Short mmCIF file of N, CA and C in Angstrom, two decimals:
data_model
loop_
_atom_site.label_atom_id
_atom_site.label_comp_id
_atom_site.label_asym_id
_atom_site.label_seq_id
_atom_site.Cartn_x
_atom_site.Cartn_y
_atom_site.Cartn_z
N GLN A 1395 -50.64 -34.33 -31.95
CA GLN A 1395 -51.59 -34.79 -30.94
C GLN A 1395 -52.91 -35.11 -31.62
N VAL A 1396 -53.47 -36.26 -31.23
CA VAL A 1396 -54.73 -36.68 -31.81
C VAL A 1396 -55.86 -35.78 -31.31
N GLN A 1397 -56.70 -35.36 -32.23
CA GLN A 1397 -57.83 -34.52 -31.86
C GLN A 1397 -59.11 -35.15 -32.38
N LEU A 1398 -60.10 -35.22 -31.50
CA LEU A 1398 -61.42 -35.69 -31.88
C LEU A 1398 -62.40 -34.56 -31.66
N VAL A 1399 -63.25 -34.34 -32.64
CA VAL A 1399 -64.24 -33.27 -32.55
C VAL A 1399 -65.62 -33.83 -32.83
N GLU A 1400 -66.53 -33.63 -31.88
CA GLU A 1400 -67.90 -34.06 -32.06
C GLU A 1400 -68.73 -32.88 -32.57
N SER A 1401 -69.74 -33.19 -33.36
CA SER A 1401 -70.66 -32.15 -33.83
C SER A 1401 -72.03 -32.76 -34.05
N GLY A 1402 -73.03 -31.88 -34.13
CA GLY A 1402 -74.38 -32.32 -34.44
C GLY A 1402 -75.37 -32.25 -33.29
N GLY A 1403 -74.90 -32.02 -32.10
CA GLY A 1403 -75.80 -31.95 -30.97
C GLY A 1403 -76.65 -30.68 -30.99
N GLU A 1404 -77.89 -30.82 -30.56
CA GLU A 1404 -78.78 -29.66 -30.48
C GLU A 1404 -80.00 -30.01 -29.64
N LEU A 1405 -80.91 -29.07 -29.52
CA LEU A 1405 -82.17 -29.27 -28.83
C LEU A 1405 -83.20 -29.78 -29.83
N VAL A 1406 -83.80 -30.93 -29.51
CA VAL A 1406 -84.81 -31.51 -30.40
C VAL A 1406 -86.00 -31.99 -29.57
N GLN A 1407 -87.09 -32.24 -30.26
CA GLN A 1407 -88.29 -32.73 -29.59
C GLN A 1407 -88.27 -34.26 -29.50
N PRO A 1408 -88.96 -34.83 -28.52
CA PRO A 1408 -89.04 -36.29 -28.43
C PRO A 1408 -89.60 -36.89 -29.72
N GLY A 1409 -89.04 -38.04 -30.07
CA GLY A 1409 -89.48 -38.74 -31.26
C GLY A 1409 -88.74 -38.37 -32.53
N THR A 1410 -87.92 -37.36 -32.47
CA THR A 1410 -87.18 -36.92 -33.65
C THR A 1410 -85.79 -37.56 -33.70
N SER A 1411 -85.02 -37.16 -34.70
CA SER A 1411 -83.70 -37.77 -34.94
C SER A 1411 -82.60 -36.74 -34.94
N LEU A 1412 -81.41 -37.21 -34.64
CA LEU A 1412 -80.20 -36.41 -34.74
C LEU A 1412 -79.08 -37.26 -35.29
N ARG A 1413 -78.16 -36.60 -35.94
CA ARG A 1413 -76.98 -37.29 -36.49
C ARG A 1413 -75.75 -36.61 -35.91
N LEU A 1414 -75.01 -37.35 -35.11
CA LEU A 1414 -73.77 -36.84 -34.54
C LEU A 1414 -72.59 -37.32 -35.37
N SER A 1415 -71.59 -36.46 -35.48
CA SER A 1415 -70.37 -36.82 -36.19
C SER A 1415 -69.18 -36.72 -35.25
N CYS A 1416 -68.26 -37.62 -35.43
CA CYS A 1416 -66.97 -37.59 -34.72
C CYS A 1416 -65.90 -37.57 -35.79
N THR A 1417 -65.10 -36.53 -35.77
CA THR A 1417 -64.07 -36.36 -36.79
C THR A 1417 -62.71 -36.25 -36.13
N THR A 1418 -61.75 -36.94 -36.69
CA THR A 1418 -60.39 -36.85 -36.21
C THR A 1418 -59.53 -36.12 -37.21
N SER A 1419 -58.54 -35.41 -36.72
CA SER A 1419 -57.66 -34.66 -37.60
C SER A 1419 -56.26 -35.26 -37.55
N GLY A 1420 -55.58 -35.19 -38.66
CA GLY A 1420 -54.20 -35.65 -38.70
C GLY A 1420 -54.03 -37.13 -38.93
N ARG A 1421 -55.12 -37.85 -38.97
CA ARG A 1421 -55.07 -39.29 -39.22
C ARG A 1421 -56.45 -39.75 -39.69
N THR A 1422 -56.60 -41.06 -39.86
CA THR A 1422 -57.91 -41.63 -40.13
C THR A 1422 -58.27 -42.56 -38.99
N PHE A 1423 -59.47 -43.14 -39.06
CA PHE A 1423 -59.89 -44.11 -38.06
C PHE A 1423 -59.57 -45.54 -38.47
N ARG A 1424 -58.87 -45.68 -39.57
CA ARG A 1424 -58.49 -47.02 -40.02
C ARG A 1424 -57.65 -47.69 -38.92
N GLY A 1425 -58.08 -48.87 -38.50
CA GLY A 1425 -57.34 -49.58 -37.46
C GLY A 1425 -57.74 -49.21 -36.04
N TYR A 1426 -58.69 -48.32 -35.89
CA TYR A 1426 -59.13 -47.87 -34.58
C TYR A 1426 -60.51 -48.42 -34.23
N THR A 1427 -60.80 -48.40 -32.95
CA THR A 1427 -62.15 -48.57 -32.46
C THR A 1427 -62.64 -47.20 -32.01
N VAL A 1428 -63.83 -46.83 -32.42
CA VAL A 1428 -64.41 -45.54 -32.06
C VAL A 1428 -65.67 -45.77 -31.24
N GLY A 1429 -65.73 -45.12 -30.10
CA GLY A 1429 -66.88 -45.28 -29.23
C GLY A 1429 -67.59 -43.97 -28.98
N TRP A 1430 -68.88 -44.07 -28.71
CA TRP A 1430 -69.67 -42.93 -28.26
C TRP A 1430 -70.09 -43.20 -26.82
N PHE A 1431 -69.92 -42.18 -25.99
CA PHE A 1431 -70.33 -42.25 -24.60
C PHE A 1431 -71.17 -41.01 -24.30
N ARG A 1432 -71.93 -41.05 -23.24
CA ARG A 1432 -72.73 -39.88 -22.88
C ARG A 1432 -72.76 -39.70 -21.37
N GLN A 1433 -72.94 -38.45 -20.98
CA GLN A 1433 -73.03 -38.14 -19.55
C GLN A 1433 -74.14 -37.12 -19.33
N ALA A 1434 -75.12 -37.54 -18.57
CA ALA A 1434 -76.22 -36.65 -18.19
C ALA A 1434 -75.89 -35.98 -16.87
N PRO A 1435 -76.51 -34.84 -16.59
CA PRO A 1435 -76.23 -34.14 -15.33
C PRO A 1435 -76.46 -35.03 -14.12
N GLY A 1436 -75.49 -35.08 -13.23
CA GLY A 1436 -75.61 -35.87 -12.01
C GLY A 1436 -75.41 -37.36 -12.19
N LYS A 1437 -75.07 -37.77 -13.39
CA LYS A 1437 -74.86 -39.19 -13.65
C LYS A 1437 -73.45 -39.44 -14.15
N GLU A 1438 -73.04 -40.70 -14.04
CA GLU A 1438 -71.73 -41.07 -14.55
C GLU A 1438 -71.78 -41.21 -16.07
N ARG A 1439 -70.63 -41.03 -16.68
CA ARG A 1439 -70.54 -41.21 -18.13
C ARG A 1439 -70.77 -42.69 -18.45
N GLU A 1440 -71.57 -42.95 -19.49
CA GLU A 1440 -71.91 -44.32 -19.83
C GLU A 1440 -71.65 -44.59 -21.31
N PHE A 1441 -71.44 -45.86 -21.59
CA PHE A 1441 -71.22 -46.32 -22.96
C PHE A 1441 -72.52 -46.24 -23.74
N VAL A 1442 -72.42 -45.84 -25.02
CA VAL A 1442 -73.59 -45.81 -25.90
C VAL A 1442 -73.41 -46.77 -27.06
N ALA A 1443 -72.34 -46.61 -27.83
CA ALA A 1443 -72.14 -47.43 -29.02
C ALA A 1443 -70.67 -47.40 -29.40
N ALA A 1444 -70.23 -48.42 -30.12
CA ALA A 1444 -68.85 -48.47 -30.57
C ALA A 1444 -68.75 -49.21 -31.89
N LEU A 1445 -67.74 -48.84 -32.65
CA LEU A 1445 -67.50 -49.42 -33.97
C LEU A 1445 -66.02 -49.74 -34.10
N ARG A 1446 -65.75 -50.96 -34.49
CA ARG A 1446 -64.36 -51.30 -34.81
C ARG A 1446 -64.20 -51.13 -36.31
N TRP A 1447 -63.33 -50.18 -36.71
CA TRP A 1447 -63.25 -49.81 -38.12
C TRP A 1447 -62.93 -51.02 -38.99
N THR A 1448 -61.92 -51.78 -38.59
CA THR A 1448 -61.56 -52.97 -39.35
C THR A 1448 -62.53 -54.09 -39.03
N GLY A 1449 -63.26 -54.51 -40.01
CA GLY A 1449 -64.24 -55.57 -39.81
C GLY A 1449 -65.64 -55.07 -39.55
N GLY A 1450 -65.76 -53.87 -39.01
CA GLY A 1450 -67.07 -53.26 -38.83
C GLY A 1450 -67.88 -53.74 -37.64
N ALA A 1451 -67.27 -54.44 -36.68
CA ALA A 1451 -68.03 -54.90 -35.52
C ALA A 1451 -68.59 -53.71 -34.75
N THR A 1452 -69.80 -53.86 -34.26
CA THR A 1452 -70.45 -52.79 -33.49
C THR A 1452 -70.98 -53.33 -32.17
N ARG A 1453 -71.12 -52.44 -31.22
CA ARG A 1453 -71.73 -52.75 -29.93
C ARG A 1453 -72.61 -51.58 -29.52
N TYR A 1454 -73.72 -51.90 -28.84
CA TYR A 1454 -74.66 -50.88 -28.37
C TYR A 1454 -75.08 -51.18 -26.95
N THR A 1455 -75.34 -50.15 -26.19
CA THR A 1455 -75.96 -50.37 -24.91
C THR A 1455 -77.43 -50.71 -25.15
N ASP A 1456 -78.02 -51.47 -24.26
CA ASP A 1456 -79.37 -51.99 -24.49
C ASP A 1456 -80.39 -50.89 -24.74
N SER A 1457 -80.26 -49.77 -24.06
CA SER A 1457 -81.29 -48.73 -24.14
C SER A 1457 -81.36 -48.03 -25.50
N VAL A 1458 -80.34 -48.22 -26.34
CA VAL A 1458 -80.36 -47.55 -27.65
C VAL A 1458 -80.48 -48.53 -28.81
N LYS A 1459 -80.45 -49.81 -28.53
CA LYS A 1459 -80.54 -50.81 -29.60
C LYS A 1459 -81.85 -50.64 -30.37
N GLY A 1460 -81.73 -50.64 -31.69
CA GLY A 1460 -82.89 -50.45 -32.53
C GLY A 1460 -83.22 -48.99 -32.81
N ARG A 1461 -82.59 -48.09 -32.07
CA ARG A 1461 -82.83 -46.65 -32.29
C ARG A 1461 -81.59 -45.92 -32.79
N PHE A 1462 -80.42 -46.31 -32.29
CA PHE A 1462 -79.17 -45.66 -32.67
C PHE A 1462 -78.37 -46.58 -33.59
N THR A 1463 -77.65 -45.96 -34.52
CA THR A 1463 -76.77 -46.71 -35.41
C THR A 1463 -75.43 -46.00 -35.51
N ILE A 1464 -74.36 -46.73 -35.26
CA ILE A 1464 -73.02 -46.19 -35.43
C ILE A 1464 -72.46 -46.71 -36.74
N SER A 1465 -71.80 -45.83 -37.49
CA SER A 1465 -71.31 -46.25 -38.80
C SER A 1465 -70.10 -45.43 -39.20
N ARG A 1466 -69.40 -45.91 -40.19
CA ARG A 1466 -68.31 -45.15 -40.79
C ARG A 1466 -68.90 -44.01 -41.59
N GLY A 1467 -68.20 -42.86 -41.57
CA GLY A 1467 -68.60 -41.78 -42.44
C GLY A 1467 -68.08 -42.03 -43.85
N THR A 1468 -68.41 -41.12 -44.74
CA THR A 1468 -67.93 -41.25 -46.12
C THR A 1468 -66.42 -41.03 -46.18
N ALA A 1469 -65.90 -40.28 -45.26
CA ALA A 1469 -64.45 -40.09 -45.16
C ALA A 1469 -63.92 -40.99 -44.05
N GLU A 1470 -62.71 -41.44 -44.19
CA GLU A 1470 -62.14 -42.39 -43.22
C GLU A 1470 -61.77 -41.74 -41.90
N ASN A 1471 -61.98 -40.42 -41.77
CA ASN A 1471 -61.70 -39.78 -40.50
C ASN A 1471 -62.98 -39.38 -39.77
N THR A 1472 -64.09 -40.00 -40.16
CA THR A 1472 -65.38 -39.63 -39.56
C THR A 1472 -66.18 -40.87 -39.19
N VAL A 1473 -66.81 -40.81 -38.02
CA VAL A 1473 -67.75 -41.83 -37.57
C VAL A 1473 -69.06 -41.13 -37.22
N ILE A 1474 -70.14 -41.75 -37.61
CA ILE A 1474 -71.47 -41.17 -37.43
C ILE A 1474 -72.25 -41.94 -36.38
N LEU A 1475 -72.99 -41.20 -35.57
CA LEU A 1475 -73.98 -41.82 -34.67
C LEU A 1475 -75.35 -41.28 -35.07
N GLN A 1476 -76.13 -42.12 -35.73
CA GLN A 1476 -77.49 -41.75 -36.12
C GLN A 1476 -78.42 -42.13 -34.98
N MET A 1477 -79.14 -41.14 -34.47
CA MET A 1477 -80.00 -41.36 -33.31
C MET A 1477 -81.45 -41.08 -33.71
N ASN A 1478 -82.28 -42.09 -33.65
CA ASN A 1478 -83.68 -41.97 -34.02
C ASN A 1478 -84.56 -42.17 -32.78
N SER A 1479 -85.81 -41.74 -32.89
CA SER A 1479 -86.78 -41.90 -31.81
C SER A 1479 -86.21 -41.42 -30.48
N LEU A 1480 -85.65 -40.24 -30.49
CA LEU A 1480 -85.00 -39.72 -29.30
C LEU A 1480 -86.01 -39.47 -28.19
N GLN A 1481 -85.58 -39.73 -26.97
CA GLN A 1481 -86.39 -39.55 -25.78
C GLN A 1481 -85.68 -38.63 -24.80
N PRO A 1482 -86.41 -38.04 -23.88
CA PRO A 1482 -85.76 -37.15 -22.90
C PRO A 1482 -84.59 -37.82 -22.17
N ASP A 1483 -84.69 -39.12 -21.92
CA ASP A 1483 -83.60 -39.82 -21.23
C ASP A 1483 -82.33 -39.88 -22.06
N ASP A 1484 -82.41 -39.54 -23.33
CA ASP A 1484 -81.21 -39.51 -24.17
C ASP A 1484 -80.45 -38.20 -24.04
N SER A 1485 -81.01 -37.25 -23.33
CA SER A 1485 -80.36 -35.95 -23.15
C SER A 1485 -79.06 -36.13 -22.36
N ALA A 1486 -77.99 -35.59 -22.91
CA ALA A 1486 -76.68 -35.73 -22.28
C ALA A 1486 -75.64 -35.03 -23.15
N VAL A 1487 -74.45 -34.91 -22.61
CA VAL A 1487 -73.30 -34.55 -23.44
C VAL A 1487 -72.76 -35.84 -24.02
N TYR A 1488 -72.63 -35.86 -25.32
CA TYR A 1488 -72.15 -37.05 -26.03
C TYR A 1488 -70.68 -36.85 -26.40
N TYR A 1489 -69.88 -37.84 -26.05
CA TYR A 1489 -68.45 -37.81 -26.31
C TYR A 1489 -68.08 -38.94 -27.27
N CYS A 1490 -67.16 -38.67 -28.17
CA CYS A 1490 -66.57 -39.76 -28.92
C CYS A 1490 -65.15 -40.00 -28.41
N ALA A 1491 -64.71 -41.23 -28.58
CA ALA A 1491 -63.41 -41.64 -28.11
C ALA A 1491 -62.85 -42.68 -29.05
N SER A 1492 -61.54 -42.83 -29.07
CA SER A 1492 -60.94 -43.80 -29.97
C SER A 1492 -59.78 -44.50 -29.29
N ALA A 1493 -59.45 -45.66 -29.84
CA ALA A 1493 -58.33 -46.44 -29.32
C ALA A 1493 -57.91 -47.44 -30.37
N THR A 1494 -56.68 -47.89 -30.27
CA THR A 1494 -56.17 -48.93 -31.14
C THR A 1494 -56.02 -50.22 -30.36
N GLY A 1495 -55.89 -51.29 -31.06
CA GLY A 1495 -55.57 -52.57 -30.43
C GLY A 1495 -56.60 -53.09 -29.47
N MET A 1496 -57.86 -52.77 -29.70
CA MET A 1496 -58.90 -53.16 -28.76
C MET A 1496 -59.59 -54.44 -29.22
N ILE A 1497 -59.74 -55.38 -28.31
CA ILE A 1497 -60.49 -56.58 -28.66
C ILE A 1497 -61.98 -56.29 -28.56
N ILE A 1498 -62.77 -57.07 -29.28
CA ILE A 1498 -64.21 -56.79 -29.37
C ILE A 1498 -64.86 -56.75 -28.00
N SER A 1499 -64.48 -57.65 -27.12
CA SER A 1499 -65.13 -57.72 -25.80
C SER A 1499 -64.85 -56.49 -24.94
N SER A 1500 -63.88 -55.67 -25.33
CA SER A 1500 -63.54 -54.48 -24.54
C SER A 1500 -64.14 -53.19 -25.09
N MET A 1501 -64.88 -53.29 -26.16
CA MET A 1501 -65.35 -52.09 -26.85
C MET A 1501 -66.27 -51.23 -25.99
N THR A 1502 -66.91 -51.80 -25.00
CA THR A 1502 -67.84 -51.03 -24.18
C THR A 1502 -67.17 -50.36 -22.98
N GLN A 1503 -65.89 -50.60 -22.79
CA GLN A 1503 -65.20 -50.17 -21.57
C GLN A 1503 -64.49 -48.84 -21.76
N GLN A 1504 -64.90 -47.83 -21.02
CA GLN A 1504 -64.33 -46.49 -21.17
C GLN A 1504 -62.83 -46.46 -20.99
N LEU A 1505 -62.32 -47.22 -20.05
CA LEU A 1505 -60.89 -47.16 -19.72
C LEU A 1505 -60.02 -47.67 -20.86
N GLN A 1506 -60.61 -48.36 -21.83
CA GLN A 1506 -59.84 -48.85 -22.97
C GLN A 1506 -59.58 -47.77 -24.00
N TYR A 1507 -60.27 -46.63 -23.89
CA TYR A 1507 -60.14 -45.58 -24.89
C TYR A 1507 -59.15 -44.53 -24.41
N HIS A 1508 -58.25 -44.09 -25.29
CA HIS A 1508 -57.23 -43.16 -24.83
C HIS A 1508 -57.32 -41.78 -25.47
N ASP A 1509 -58.17 -41.58 -26.45
CA ASP A 1509 -58.36 -40.26 -27.05
C ASP A 1509 -59.83 -39.89 -26.92
N TRP A 1510 -60.09 -38.66 -26.46
CA TRP A 1510 -61.46 -38.22 -26.21
C TRP A 1510 -61.70 -36.85 -26.81
N GLY A 1511 -62.92 -36.65 -27.27
CA GLY A 1511 -63.33 -35.33 -27.71
C GLY A 1511 -63.88 -34.51 -26.56
N GLN A 1512 -64.30 -33.29 -26.87
CA GLN A 1512 -64.80 -32.37 -25.85
C GLN A 1512 -66.30 -32.52 -25.61
N GLY A 1513 -66.99 -33.20 -26.49
CA GLY A 1513 -68.40 -33.46 -26.28
C GLY A 1513 -69.31 -32.50 -27.03
N THR A 1514 -70.53 -32.97 -27.30
CA THR A 1514 -71.56 -32.16 -27.92
C THR A 1514 -72.87 -32.39 -27.17
N GLN A 1515 -73.60 -31.32 -26.90
CA GLN A 1515 -74.79 -31.41 -26.07
C GLN A 1515 -76.00 -31.84 -26.90
N VAL A 1516 -76.67 -32.85 -26.42
CA VAL A 1516 -77.94 -33.29 -27.00
C VAL A 1516 -79.02 -33.09 -25.94
N THR A 1517 -80.03 -32.33 -26.28
CA THR A 1517 -81.15 -32.11 -25.37
C THR A 1517 -82.44 -32.50 -26.07
N VAL A 1518 -83.18 -33.40 -25.44
CA VAL A 1518 -84.45 -33.87 -25.99
C VAL A 1518 -85.56 -33.39 -25.06
N SER A 1519 -86.34 -32.46 -25.55
CA SER A 1519 -87.36 -31.85 -24.70
C SER A 1519 -88.47 -31.26 -25.55
N SER A 1520 -89.68 -31.33 -25.02
CA SER A 1520 -90.81 -30.72 -25.71
C SER A 1520 -91.04 -29.30 -25.19
#
């Protein structure tokens, strides 16, 4: 069974940075699309960023463009979400998800992803 594990979430002050990792066990992300989603209390889960491993195509939601970067980790079973200039509105549980056979135009769509992690809490507060 595919397992995704997120790590790196914590309580930070506004304006600072965090680096989230998504690691899969038993396989690599080669050939997969990996997405990050987040869910704040009382809100629906929303798309944040996605990376298609083959070719390196990326997508971001508008609110994080220029602040967040999704990238391959040094190991082929890891994807990184570098989050800079964090704001209180970025507070949420962050989930990573993966899928195969996804076209670029579908990378932002939650229903296209079939493997999900348990999430890591990011809290931005002074």
